[in-house]
Short mmCIF file of C-alpha atoms and ligand atoms in Angstrom, two decimals:
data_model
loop_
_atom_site.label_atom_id
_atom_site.label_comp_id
_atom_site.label_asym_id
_atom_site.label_seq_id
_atom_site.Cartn_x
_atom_site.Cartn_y
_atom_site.Cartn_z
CA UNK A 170 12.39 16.58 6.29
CA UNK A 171 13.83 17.15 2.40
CA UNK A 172 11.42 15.70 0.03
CA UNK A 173 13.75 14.67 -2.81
CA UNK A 174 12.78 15.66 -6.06
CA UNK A 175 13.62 12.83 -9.19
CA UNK A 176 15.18 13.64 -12.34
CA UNK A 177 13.55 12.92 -15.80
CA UNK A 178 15.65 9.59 -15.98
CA UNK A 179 15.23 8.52 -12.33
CA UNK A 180 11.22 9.33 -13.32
CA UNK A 181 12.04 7.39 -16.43
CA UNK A 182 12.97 4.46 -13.59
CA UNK A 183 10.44 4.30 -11.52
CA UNK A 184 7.81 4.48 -14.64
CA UNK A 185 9.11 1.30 -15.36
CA UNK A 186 9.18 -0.13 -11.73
CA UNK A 187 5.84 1.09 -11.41
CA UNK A 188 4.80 -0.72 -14.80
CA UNK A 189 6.54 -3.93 -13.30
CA UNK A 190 5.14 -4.13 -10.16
CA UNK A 191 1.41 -3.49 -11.49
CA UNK A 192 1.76 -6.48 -13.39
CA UNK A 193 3.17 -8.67 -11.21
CA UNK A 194 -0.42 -7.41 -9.05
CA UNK A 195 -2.44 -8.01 -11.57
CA UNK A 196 -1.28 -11.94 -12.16
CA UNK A 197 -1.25 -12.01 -8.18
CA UNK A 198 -4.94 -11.23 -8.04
CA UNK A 199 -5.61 -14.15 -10.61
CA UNK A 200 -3.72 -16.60 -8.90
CA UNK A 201 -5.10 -15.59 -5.22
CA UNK A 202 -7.63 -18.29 -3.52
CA UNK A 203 -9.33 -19.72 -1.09
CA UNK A 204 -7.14 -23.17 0.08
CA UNK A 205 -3.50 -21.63 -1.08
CA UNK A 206 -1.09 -20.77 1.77
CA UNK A 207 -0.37 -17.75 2.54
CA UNK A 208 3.45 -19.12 1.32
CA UNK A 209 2.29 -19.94 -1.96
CA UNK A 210 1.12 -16.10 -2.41
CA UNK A 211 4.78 -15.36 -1.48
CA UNK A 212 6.35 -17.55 -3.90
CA UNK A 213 4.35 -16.39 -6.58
CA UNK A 214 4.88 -13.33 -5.94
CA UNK A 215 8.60 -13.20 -6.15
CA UNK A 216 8.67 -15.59 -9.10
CA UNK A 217 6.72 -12.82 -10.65
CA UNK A 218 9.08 -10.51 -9.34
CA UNK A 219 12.04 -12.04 -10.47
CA UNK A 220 10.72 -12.60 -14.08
CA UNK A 221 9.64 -9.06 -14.35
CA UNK A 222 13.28 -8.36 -14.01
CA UNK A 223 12.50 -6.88 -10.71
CA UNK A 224 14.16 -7.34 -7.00
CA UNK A 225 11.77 -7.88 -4.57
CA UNK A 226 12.36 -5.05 -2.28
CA UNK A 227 11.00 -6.23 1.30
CA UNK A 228 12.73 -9.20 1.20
CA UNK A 229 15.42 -8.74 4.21
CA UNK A 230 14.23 -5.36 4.54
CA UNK A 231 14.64 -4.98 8.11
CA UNK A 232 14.71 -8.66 8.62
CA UNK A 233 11.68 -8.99 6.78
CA UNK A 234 11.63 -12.68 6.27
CA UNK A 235 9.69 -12.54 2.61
CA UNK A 236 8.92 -10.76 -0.72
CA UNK A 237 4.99 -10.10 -0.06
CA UNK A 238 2.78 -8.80 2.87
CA UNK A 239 -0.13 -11.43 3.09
CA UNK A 240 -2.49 -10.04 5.54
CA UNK A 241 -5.78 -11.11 6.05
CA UNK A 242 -9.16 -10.05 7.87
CA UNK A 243 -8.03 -8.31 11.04
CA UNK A 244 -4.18 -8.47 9.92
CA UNK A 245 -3.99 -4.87 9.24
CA UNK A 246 -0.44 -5.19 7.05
CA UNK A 247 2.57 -6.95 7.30
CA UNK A 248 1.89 -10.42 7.44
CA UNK A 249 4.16 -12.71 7.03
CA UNK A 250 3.76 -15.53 4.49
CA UNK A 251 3.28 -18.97 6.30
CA UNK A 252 2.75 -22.54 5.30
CA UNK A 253 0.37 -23.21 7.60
CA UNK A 254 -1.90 -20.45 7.35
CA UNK A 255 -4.80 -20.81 4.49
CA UNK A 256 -6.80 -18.13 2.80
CA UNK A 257 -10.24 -19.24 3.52
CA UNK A 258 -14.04 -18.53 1.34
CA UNK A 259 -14.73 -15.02 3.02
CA UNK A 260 -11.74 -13.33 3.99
CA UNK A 261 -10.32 -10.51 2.46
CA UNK A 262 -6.67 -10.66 1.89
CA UNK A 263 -4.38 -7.76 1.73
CA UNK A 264 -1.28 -7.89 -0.85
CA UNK A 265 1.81 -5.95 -0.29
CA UNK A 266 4.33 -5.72 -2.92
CA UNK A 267 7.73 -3.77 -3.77
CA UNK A 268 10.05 -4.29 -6.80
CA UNK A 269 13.59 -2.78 -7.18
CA UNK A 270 13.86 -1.96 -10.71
CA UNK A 271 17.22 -0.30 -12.05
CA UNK A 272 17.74 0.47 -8.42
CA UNK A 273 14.53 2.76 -7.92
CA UNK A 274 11.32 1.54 -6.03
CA UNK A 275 7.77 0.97 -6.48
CA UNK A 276 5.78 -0.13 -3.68
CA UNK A 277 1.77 -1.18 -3.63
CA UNK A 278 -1.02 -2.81 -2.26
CA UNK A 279 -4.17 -4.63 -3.12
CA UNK A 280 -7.34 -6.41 -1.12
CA UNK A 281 -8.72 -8.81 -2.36
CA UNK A 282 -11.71 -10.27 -1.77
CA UNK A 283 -12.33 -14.38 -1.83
CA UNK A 284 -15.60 -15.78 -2.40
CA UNK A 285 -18.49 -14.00 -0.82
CA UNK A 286 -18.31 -11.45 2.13
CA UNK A 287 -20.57 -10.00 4.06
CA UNK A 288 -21.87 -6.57 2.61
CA UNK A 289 -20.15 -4.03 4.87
CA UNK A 290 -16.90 -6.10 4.67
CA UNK A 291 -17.01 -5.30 0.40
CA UNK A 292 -18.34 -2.07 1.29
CA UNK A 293 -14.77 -1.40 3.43
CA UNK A 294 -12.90 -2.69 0.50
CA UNK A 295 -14.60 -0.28 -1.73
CA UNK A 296 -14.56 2.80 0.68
CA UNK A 297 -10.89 1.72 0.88
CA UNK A 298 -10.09 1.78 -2.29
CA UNK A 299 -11.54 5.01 -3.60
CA UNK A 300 -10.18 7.07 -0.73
CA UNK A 301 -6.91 6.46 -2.26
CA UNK A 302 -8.34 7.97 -5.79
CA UNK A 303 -9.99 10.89 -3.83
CA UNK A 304 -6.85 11.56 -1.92
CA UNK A 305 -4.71 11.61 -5.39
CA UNK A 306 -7.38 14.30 -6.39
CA UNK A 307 -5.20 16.65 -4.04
CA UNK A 308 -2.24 15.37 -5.45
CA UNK A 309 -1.22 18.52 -7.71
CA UNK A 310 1.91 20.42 -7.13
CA UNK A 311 0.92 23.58 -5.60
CA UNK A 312 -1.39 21.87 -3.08
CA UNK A 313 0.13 20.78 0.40
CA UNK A 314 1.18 17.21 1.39
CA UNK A 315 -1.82 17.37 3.79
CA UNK A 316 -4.46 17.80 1.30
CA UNK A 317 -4.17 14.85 0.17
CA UNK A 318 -4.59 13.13 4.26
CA UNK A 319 -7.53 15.48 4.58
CA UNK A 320 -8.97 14.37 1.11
CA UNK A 321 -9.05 10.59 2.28
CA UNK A 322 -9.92 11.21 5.74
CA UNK A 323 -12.88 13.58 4.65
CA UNK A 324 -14.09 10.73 2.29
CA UNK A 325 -13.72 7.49 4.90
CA UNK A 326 -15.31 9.86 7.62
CA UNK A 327 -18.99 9.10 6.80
CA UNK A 328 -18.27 5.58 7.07
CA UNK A 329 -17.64 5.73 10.60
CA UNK A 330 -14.12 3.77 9.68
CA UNK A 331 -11.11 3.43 11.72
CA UNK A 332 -8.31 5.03 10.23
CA UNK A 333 -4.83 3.97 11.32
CA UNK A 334 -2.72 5.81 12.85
CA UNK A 335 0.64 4.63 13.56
CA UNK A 336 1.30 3.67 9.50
CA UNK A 337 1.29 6.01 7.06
CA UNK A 338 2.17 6.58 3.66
CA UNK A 339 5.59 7.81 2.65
CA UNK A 340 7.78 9.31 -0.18
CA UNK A 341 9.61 6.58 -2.36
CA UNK A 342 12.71 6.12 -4.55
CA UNK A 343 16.04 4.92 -4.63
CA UNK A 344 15.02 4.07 -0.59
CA UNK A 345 11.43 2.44 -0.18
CA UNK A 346 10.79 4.77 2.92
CA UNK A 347 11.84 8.06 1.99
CA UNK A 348 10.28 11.73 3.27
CA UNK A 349 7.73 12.80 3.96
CA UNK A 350 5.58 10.69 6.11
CA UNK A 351 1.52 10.59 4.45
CA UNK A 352 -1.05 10.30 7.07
CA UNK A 353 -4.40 9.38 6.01
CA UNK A 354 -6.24 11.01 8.69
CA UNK A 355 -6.76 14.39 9.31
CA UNK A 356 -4.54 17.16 10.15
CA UNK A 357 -4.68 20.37 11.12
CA UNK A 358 -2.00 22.14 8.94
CA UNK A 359 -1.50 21.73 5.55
CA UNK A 360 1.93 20.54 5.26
CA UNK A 361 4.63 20.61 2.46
CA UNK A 362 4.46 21.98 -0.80
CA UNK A 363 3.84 19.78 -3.30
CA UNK A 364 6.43 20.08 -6.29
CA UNK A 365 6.49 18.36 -9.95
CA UNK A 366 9.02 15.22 -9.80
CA UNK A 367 8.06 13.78 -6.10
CA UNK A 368 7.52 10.31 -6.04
CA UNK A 369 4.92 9.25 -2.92
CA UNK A 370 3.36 6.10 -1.59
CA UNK A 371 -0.28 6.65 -0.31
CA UNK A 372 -1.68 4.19 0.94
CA UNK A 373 -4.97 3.86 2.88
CA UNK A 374 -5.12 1.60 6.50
CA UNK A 375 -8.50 0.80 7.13
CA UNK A 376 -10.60 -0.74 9.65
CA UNK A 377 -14.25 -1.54 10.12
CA UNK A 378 -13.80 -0.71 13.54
CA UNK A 379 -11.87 1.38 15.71
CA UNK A 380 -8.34 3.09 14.37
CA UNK A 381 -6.92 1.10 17.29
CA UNK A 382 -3.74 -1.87 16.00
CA UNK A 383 -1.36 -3.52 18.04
CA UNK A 384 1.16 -6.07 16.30
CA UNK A 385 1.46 -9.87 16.96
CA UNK A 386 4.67 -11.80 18.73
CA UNK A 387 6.09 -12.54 15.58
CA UNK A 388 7.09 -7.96 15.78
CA UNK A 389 5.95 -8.04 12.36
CA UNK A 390 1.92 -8.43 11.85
CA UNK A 391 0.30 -4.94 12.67
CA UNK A 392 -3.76 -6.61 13.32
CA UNK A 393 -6.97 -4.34 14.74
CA UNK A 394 -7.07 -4.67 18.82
CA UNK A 395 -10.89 -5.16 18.25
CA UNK A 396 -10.21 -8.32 15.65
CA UNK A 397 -12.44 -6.75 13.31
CA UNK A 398 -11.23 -6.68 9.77
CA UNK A 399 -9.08 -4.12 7.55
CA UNK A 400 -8.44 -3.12 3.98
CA UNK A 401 -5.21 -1.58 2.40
CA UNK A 402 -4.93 -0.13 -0.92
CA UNK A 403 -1.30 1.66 -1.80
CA UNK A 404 0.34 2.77 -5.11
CA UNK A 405 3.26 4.68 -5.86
CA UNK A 406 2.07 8.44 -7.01
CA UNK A 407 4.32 11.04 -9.41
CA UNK A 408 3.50 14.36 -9.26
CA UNK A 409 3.65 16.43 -12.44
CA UNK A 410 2.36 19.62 -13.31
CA UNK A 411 -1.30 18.38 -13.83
CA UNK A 412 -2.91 15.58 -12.78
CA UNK A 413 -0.66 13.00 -10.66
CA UNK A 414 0.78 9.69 -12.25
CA UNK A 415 -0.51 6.71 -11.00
CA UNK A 416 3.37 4.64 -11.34
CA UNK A 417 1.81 1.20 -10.12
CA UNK A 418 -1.47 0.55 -11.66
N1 LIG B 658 4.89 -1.65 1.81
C1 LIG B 658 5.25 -1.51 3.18
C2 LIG B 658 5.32 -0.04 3.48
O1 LIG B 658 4.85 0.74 2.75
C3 LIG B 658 6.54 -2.15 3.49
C4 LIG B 658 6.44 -3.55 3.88
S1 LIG B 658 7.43 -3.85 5.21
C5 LIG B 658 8.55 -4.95 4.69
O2 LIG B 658 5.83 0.37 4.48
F1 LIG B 658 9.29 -5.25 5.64
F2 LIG B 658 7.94 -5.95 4.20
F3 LIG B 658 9.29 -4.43 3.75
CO1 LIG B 659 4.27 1.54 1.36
#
């Protein structure tokens, strides 16, 4: 498992993919609502994309039929864009996006909420969220890969949350999945080192349930076995000699 370490330029890179794909985030979080397809978030999103110079990355990745992840309530990640299915007053709504810029990667993730939800649904959104910030805490080379799992599973713990499993975070480059795998539970060892000039995606799975997913017909949609609802909340980290880079926000 070699953890590939980026040179200045190919930092340089995915600064500006980074800076690219947090806009195109922020304009998708204005344009998100309740009566829109899930189709028209897609389109959007990779007209944003495209005029941010950008390619979207998950487009054909794998087959992957679009250029964002619209998943919402107990959708977990990974759903796919549809023009029959709504976004509703009261559902939360996961975003997925990834932009090729230059040929390096940025990859991240936002939940949004639409209207009013019940309490502990924003609460999960919330808890979500700022797990990612406490794992980035570890995030400082000379800590271990691991610190930064233990760091967001010690934080969602209280909650009682289910923390998924079978996703995880993962470095991220010229290749959108690239070593190492980041869990966001806990684990026992510590892991890798980590070094100045890695480039990782962390990004938090959570459910108000149990950790427990299984994924829909369509062998994309990962969704909670208990139906209960989920949050996400990625963006693509550099590490530096002090405090970690946040590329996408
Ligand atoms: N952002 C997702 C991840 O981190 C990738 C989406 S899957 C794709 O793994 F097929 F849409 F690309
Ligand atoms: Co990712």
């Amino acid at each position: 498992m070699h953890i590939i370490i980026k040179e200045p330029h190919e930092i340089e890179l995915m600064r500006e993919a980074g800076k690219r794909l947090a806009h195109v985030h922020n304009e998708l979080a204005q344009i998100v609502k309740a009566g829109m397809c899930t189709k028209e978030i897609d389109e959007a999103g990779e007209r944003l994309i495209r005029q941010a110079g950008c390619e979207p990355s998950f487009l054909g990745y794998e087959g992957y039929p679009a250029s964002i992840c619209v998943s919402i309530n107990e959708e977990v990640v990974h759903g796919i864009p549809s023009d029959d299915r709504y976004v509703e007053e009261g559902d939360i709504v996961s975003l997925d996006a990834g932009v090729i810029w230059k040929g390096y990667q940025s990859d991240a993730a936002r939940t949004h909420i639409i209207g009013s939800v019940p309490d502990e649904v924003k609460k999960l959104v919330e808890v979500t969220e700022q797990s990612f910030f406490e794992g980035i805490k570890k995030a400082v080379a000379g800590n271990h890969l691991y610190d930064i799992s233990n760091a967001i599973a010690a934080y969602i713990k209280p909650y009682g949350y289910g923390i998924v499993r079978q996703l995880t975070g993962h470095g991220i480059g010229k290749d959108m999945h690239e070593a190492p795998e980041i869990p966001n539970f806990r684990k026992l060892s510590r892991g890798p080192l980590l070094k100045p000039g890695m480039t990782l995606a962390i990004e938090p799975m959570v459910n108000l349930g149990t950790w427990k997913v299984g994924i829909l017909e369509d062998d994309w949609t990962i969704v909670t076995l208990d139906q209960e609802v989920s949050a996400h909340y990625e963006n693509t980290v550099l590490i530096t000699d002090g405090e970690p880079e946040i590329l996408s926000l």
